[in-house]
Short mmCIF file of C-alpha atoms in Angstrom, two decimals:
data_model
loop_
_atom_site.label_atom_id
_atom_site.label_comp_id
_atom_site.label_asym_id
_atom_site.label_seq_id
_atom_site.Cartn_x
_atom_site.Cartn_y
_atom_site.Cartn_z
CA UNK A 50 -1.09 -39.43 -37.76
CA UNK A 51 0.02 -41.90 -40.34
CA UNK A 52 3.96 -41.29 -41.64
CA UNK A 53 4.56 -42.12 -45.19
CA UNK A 54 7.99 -43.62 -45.21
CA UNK A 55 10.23 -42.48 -47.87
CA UNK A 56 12.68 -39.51 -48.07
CA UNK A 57 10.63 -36.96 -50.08
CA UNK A 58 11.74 -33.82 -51.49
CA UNK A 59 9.25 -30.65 -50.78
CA UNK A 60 8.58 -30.49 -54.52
CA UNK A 61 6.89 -33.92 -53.73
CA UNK A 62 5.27 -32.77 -50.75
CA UNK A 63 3.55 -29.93 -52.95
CA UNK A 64 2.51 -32.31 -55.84
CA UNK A 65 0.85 -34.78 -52.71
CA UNK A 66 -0.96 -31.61 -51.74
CA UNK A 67 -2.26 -31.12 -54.95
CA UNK A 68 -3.02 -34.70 -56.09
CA UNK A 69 -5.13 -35.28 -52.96
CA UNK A 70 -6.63 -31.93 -51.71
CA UNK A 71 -9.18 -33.98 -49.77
CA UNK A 72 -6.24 -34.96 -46.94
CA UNK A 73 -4.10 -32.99 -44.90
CA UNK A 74 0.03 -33.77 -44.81
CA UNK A 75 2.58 -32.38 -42.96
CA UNK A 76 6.47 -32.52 -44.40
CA UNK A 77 9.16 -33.43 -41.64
CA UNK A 78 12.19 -33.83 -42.98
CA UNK A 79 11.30 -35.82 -46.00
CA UNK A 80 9.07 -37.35 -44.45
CA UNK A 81 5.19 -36.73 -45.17
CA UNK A 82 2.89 -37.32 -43.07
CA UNK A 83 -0.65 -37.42 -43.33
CA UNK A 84 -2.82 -35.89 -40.53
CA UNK A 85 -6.18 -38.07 -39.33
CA UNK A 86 -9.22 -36.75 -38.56
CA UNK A 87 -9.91 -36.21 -35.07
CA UNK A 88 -13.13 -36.65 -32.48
CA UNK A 89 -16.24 -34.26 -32.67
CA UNK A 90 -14.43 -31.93 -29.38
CA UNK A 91 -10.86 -31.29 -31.02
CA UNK A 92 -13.21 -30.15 -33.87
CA UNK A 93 -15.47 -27.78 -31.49
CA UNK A 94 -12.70 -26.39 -30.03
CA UNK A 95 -10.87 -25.80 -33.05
CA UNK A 96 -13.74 -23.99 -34.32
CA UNK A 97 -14.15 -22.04 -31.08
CA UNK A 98 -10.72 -20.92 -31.01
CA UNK A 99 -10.41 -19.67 -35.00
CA UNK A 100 -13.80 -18.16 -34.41
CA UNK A 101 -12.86 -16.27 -31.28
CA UNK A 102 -9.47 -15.07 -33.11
CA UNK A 103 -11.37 -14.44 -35.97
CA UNK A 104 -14.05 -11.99 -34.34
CA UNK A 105 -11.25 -10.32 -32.18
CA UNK A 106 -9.47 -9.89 -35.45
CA UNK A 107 -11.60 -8.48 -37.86
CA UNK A 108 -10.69 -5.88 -39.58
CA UNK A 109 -7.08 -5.77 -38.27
CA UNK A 110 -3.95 -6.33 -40.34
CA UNK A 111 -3.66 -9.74 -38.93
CA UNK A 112 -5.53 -13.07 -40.45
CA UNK A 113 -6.63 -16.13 -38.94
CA UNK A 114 -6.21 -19.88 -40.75
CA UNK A 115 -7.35 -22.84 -39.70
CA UNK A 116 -5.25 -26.07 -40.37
CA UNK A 117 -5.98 -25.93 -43.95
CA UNK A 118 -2.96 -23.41 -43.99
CA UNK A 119 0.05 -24.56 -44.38
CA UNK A 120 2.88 -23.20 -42.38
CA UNK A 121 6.64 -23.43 -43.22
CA UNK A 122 9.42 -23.12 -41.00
CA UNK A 123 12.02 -24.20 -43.02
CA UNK A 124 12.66 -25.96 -46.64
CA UNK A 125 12.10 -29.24 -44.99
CA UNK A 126 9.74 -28.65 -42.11
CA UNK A 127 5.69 -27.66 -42.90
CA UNK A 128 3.18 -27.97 -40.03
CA UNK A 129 -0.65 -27.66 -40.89
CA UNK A 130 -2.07 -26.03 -37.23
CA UNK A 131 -5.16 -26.24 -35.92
CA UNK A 132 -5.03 -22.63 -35.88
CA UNK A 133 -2.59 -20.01 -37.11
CA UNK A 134 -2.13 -16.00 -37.47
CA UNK A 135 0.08 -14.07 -39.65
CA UNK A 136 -0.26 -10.15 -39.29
CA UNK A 137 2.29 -10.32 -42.08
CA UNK A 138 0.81 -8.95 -45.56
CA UNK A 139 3.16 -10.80 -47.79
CA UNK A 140 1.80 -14.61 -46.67
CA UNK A 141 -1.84 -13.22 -47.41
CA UNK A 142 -0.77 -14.20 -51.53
CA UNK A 143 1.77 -16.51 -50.83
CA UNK A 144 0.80 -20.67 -51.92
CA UNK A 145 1.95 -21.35 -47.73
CA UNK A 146 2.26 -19.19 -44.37
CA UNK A 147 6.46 -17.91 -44.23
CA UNK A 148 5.43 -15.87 -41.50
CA UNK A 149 3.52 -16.78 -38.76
CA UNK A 150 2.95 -14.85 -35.25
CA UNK A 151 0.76 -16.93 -33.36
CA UNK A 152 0.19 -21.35 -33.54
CA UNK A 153 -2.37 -23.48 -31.99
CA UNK A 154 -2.38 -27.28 -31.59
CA UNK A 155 -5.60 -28.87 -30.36
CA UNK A 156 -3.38 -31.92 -28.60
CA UNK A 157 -5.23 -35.39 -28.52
CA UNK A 158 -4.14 -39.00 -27.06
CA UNK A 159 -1.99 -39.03 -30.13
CA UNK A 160 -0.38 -36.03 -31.08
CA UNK A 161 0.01 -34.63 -27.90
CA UNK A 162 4.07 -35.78 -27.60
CA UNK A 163 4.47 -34.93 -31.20
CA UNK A 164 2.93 -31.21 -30.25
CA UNK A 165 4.98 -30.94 -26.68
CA UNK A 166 8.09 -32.22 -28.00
CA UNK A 167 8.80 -31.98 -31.89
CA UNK A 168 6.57 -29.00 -32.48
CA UNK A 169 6.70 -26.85 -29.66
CA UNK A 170 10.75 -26.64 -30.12
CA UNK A 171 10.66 -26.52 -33.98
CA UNK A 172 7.53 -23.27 -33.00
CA UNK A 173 9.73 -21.81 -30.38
CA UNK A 174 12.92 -21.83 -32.77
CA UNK A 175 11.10 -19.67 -35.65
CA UNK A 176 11.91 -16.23 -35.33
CA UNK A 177 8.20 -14.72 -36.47
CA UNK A 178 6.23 -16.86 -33.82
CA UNK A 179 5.49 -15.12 -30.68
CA UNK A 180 2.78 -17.24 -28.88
CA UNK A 181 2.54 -20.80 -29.16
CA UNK A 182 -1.13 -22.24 -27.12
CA UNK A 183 -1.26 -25.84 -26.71
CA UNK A 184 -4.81 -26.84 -26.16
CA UNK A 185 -6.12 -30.47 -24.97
CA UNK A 186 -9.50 -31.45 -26.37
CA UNK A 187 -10.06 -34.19 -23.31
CA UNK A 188 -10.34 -31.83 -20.43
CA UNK A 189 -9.62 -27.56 -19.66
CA UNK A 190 -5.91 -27.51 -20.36
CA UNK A 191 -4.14 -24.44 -22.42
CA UNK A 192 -0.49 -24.15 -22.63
CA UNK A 193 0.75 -20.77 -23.57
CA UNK A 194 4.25 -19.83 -24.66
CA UNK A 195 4.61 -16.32 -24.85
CA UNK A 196 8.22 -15.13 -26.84
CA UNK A 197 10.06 -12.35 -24.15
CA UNK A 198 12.90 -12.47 -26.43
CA UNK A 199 14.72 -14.54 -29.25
CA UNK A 200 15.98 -17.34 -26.57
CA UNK A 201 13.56 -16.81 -24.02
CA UNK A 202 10.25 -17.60 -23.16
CA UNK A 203 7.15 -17.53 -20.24
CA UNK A 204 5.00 -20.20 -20.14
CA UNK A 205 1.26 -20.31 -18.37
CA UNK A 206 -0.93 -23.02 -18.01
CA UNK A 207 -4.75 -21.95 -17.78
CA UNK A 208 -7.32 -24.81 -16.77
CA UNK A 209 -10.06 -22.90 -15.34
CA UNK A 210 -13.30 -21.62 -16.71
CA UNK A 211 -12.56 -18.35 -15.57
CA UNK A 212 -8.71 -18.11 -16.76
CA UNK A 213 -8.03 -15.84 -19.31
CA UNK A 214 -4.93 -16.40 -22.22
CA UNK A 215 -3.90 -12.99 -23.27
CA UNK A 216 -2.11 -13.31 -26.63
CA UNK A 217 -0.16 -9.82 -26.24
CA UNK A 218 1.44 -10.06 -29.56
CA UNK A 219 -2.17 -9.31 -31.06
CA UNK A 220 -3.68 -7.92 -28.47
CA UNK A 221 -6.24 -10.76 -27.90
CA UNK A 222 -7.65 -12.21 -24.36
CA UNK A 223 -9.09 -16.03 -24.98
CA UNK A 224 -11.61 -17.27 -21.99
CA UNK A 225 -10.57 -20.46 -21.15
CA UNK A 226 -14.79 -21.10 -21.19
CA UNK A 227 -15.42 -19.83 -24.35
CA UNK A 228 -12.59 -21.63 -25.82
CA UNK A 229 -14.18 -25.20 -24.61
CA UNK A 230 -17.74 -23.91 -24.97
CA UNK A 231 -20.06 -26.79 -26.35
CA UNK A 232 -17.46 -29.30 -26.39
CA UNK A 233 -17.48 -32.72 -24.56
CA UNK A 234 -14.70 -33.30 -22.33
CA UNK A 235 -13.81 -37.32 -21.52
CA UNK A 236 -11.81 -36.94 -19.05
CA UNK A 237 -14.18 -34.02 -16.85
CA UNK A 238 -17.59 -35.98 -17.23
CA UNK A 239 -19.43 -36.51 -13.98
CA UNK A 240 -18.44 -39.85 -12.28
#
């Protein structure tokens, strides 16, 4: 992740968006930061997971976005995801996601602390977001924050094949193995 240095206003952050649709940027408090591409397995399981909420979701009054959506917490705080859901009708025409019920961040060697620490709170402080999953693309490792109420929250960690992640605020139940199908994990080759 590469932070532009400046103090931006989000007006500027929108023009960047549409001057270079080709990259992604995140705005953090006037600061804009544009997101790098990752490896070939934070892509897979990207794709796994917004294809798994997708199919569970069809049809349903929720949608699923990959991290081409733009989600905004506040006037100076917008987070692209890996994968988000709103089940709220209004974002489906709006230019950015207001409303949010469920995040996911595909960690990797360099976002992870950015997605544990920065994120996670700024998630767990937005008052539509009701699961937060935390997913690392080098080996079977899901966080999942699940809202109980407006200060309090579970949290399960799931790193077997045969775990399941049940998203209760949609009604959804993730496989941990279907989440990581196809994708190479570095740090659970064979020695």
């Amino acid at each position: 992740m590469q932070v532009i240095p400046d103090n931006y206003t989000l007006d500027e952050y929108w023009r960047m968006l549409e001057t270079f649709p080709d990259h992604k940027y995140e705005y953090v408090h006037g600061d804009i930061r544009m997101m790098t591409g990752g490896t070939l397995a934070h892509a897979q399981i990207g794709q796994n997971i917004g294809a798994l909420l997708w199919f569970a979701l069809r049809g349903s009054d929720c949608r699923v976005y990959n991290s081409d959506a733009v989600v905004k917490l506040a006037n100076d705080l917008c987070y692209c995801p890996d994968a988000s859901i709103s089940c709220d009708p209004a974002d489906w025409t709006r230019k950015v996601m207001e409303s949010p019920t469920v995040v996911v961040e595909v960690m990797s060697q360099y976002t992870q602390k950015t997605d544990q620490t920065e994120k996670l709170e700024a998630y767990k402080f937005f008052p539509t977001i009701l699961e937060i999953l935390l997913v690392d693309f080098r080996r079977r490792y899901v966080e999942h924050y699940h809202r109980v109420n407006m200060h309090q929250w579970e949290n399960y960690v799931y790193v077997n094949d045969d775990d399941k992640v049940h998203l209760s605020s949609i009604d959804v139940v993730l496989a941990v193995s279907d989440i990581y199908l196809e994708a190479y994990l570095e740090l659970e080759e064979e020695p």
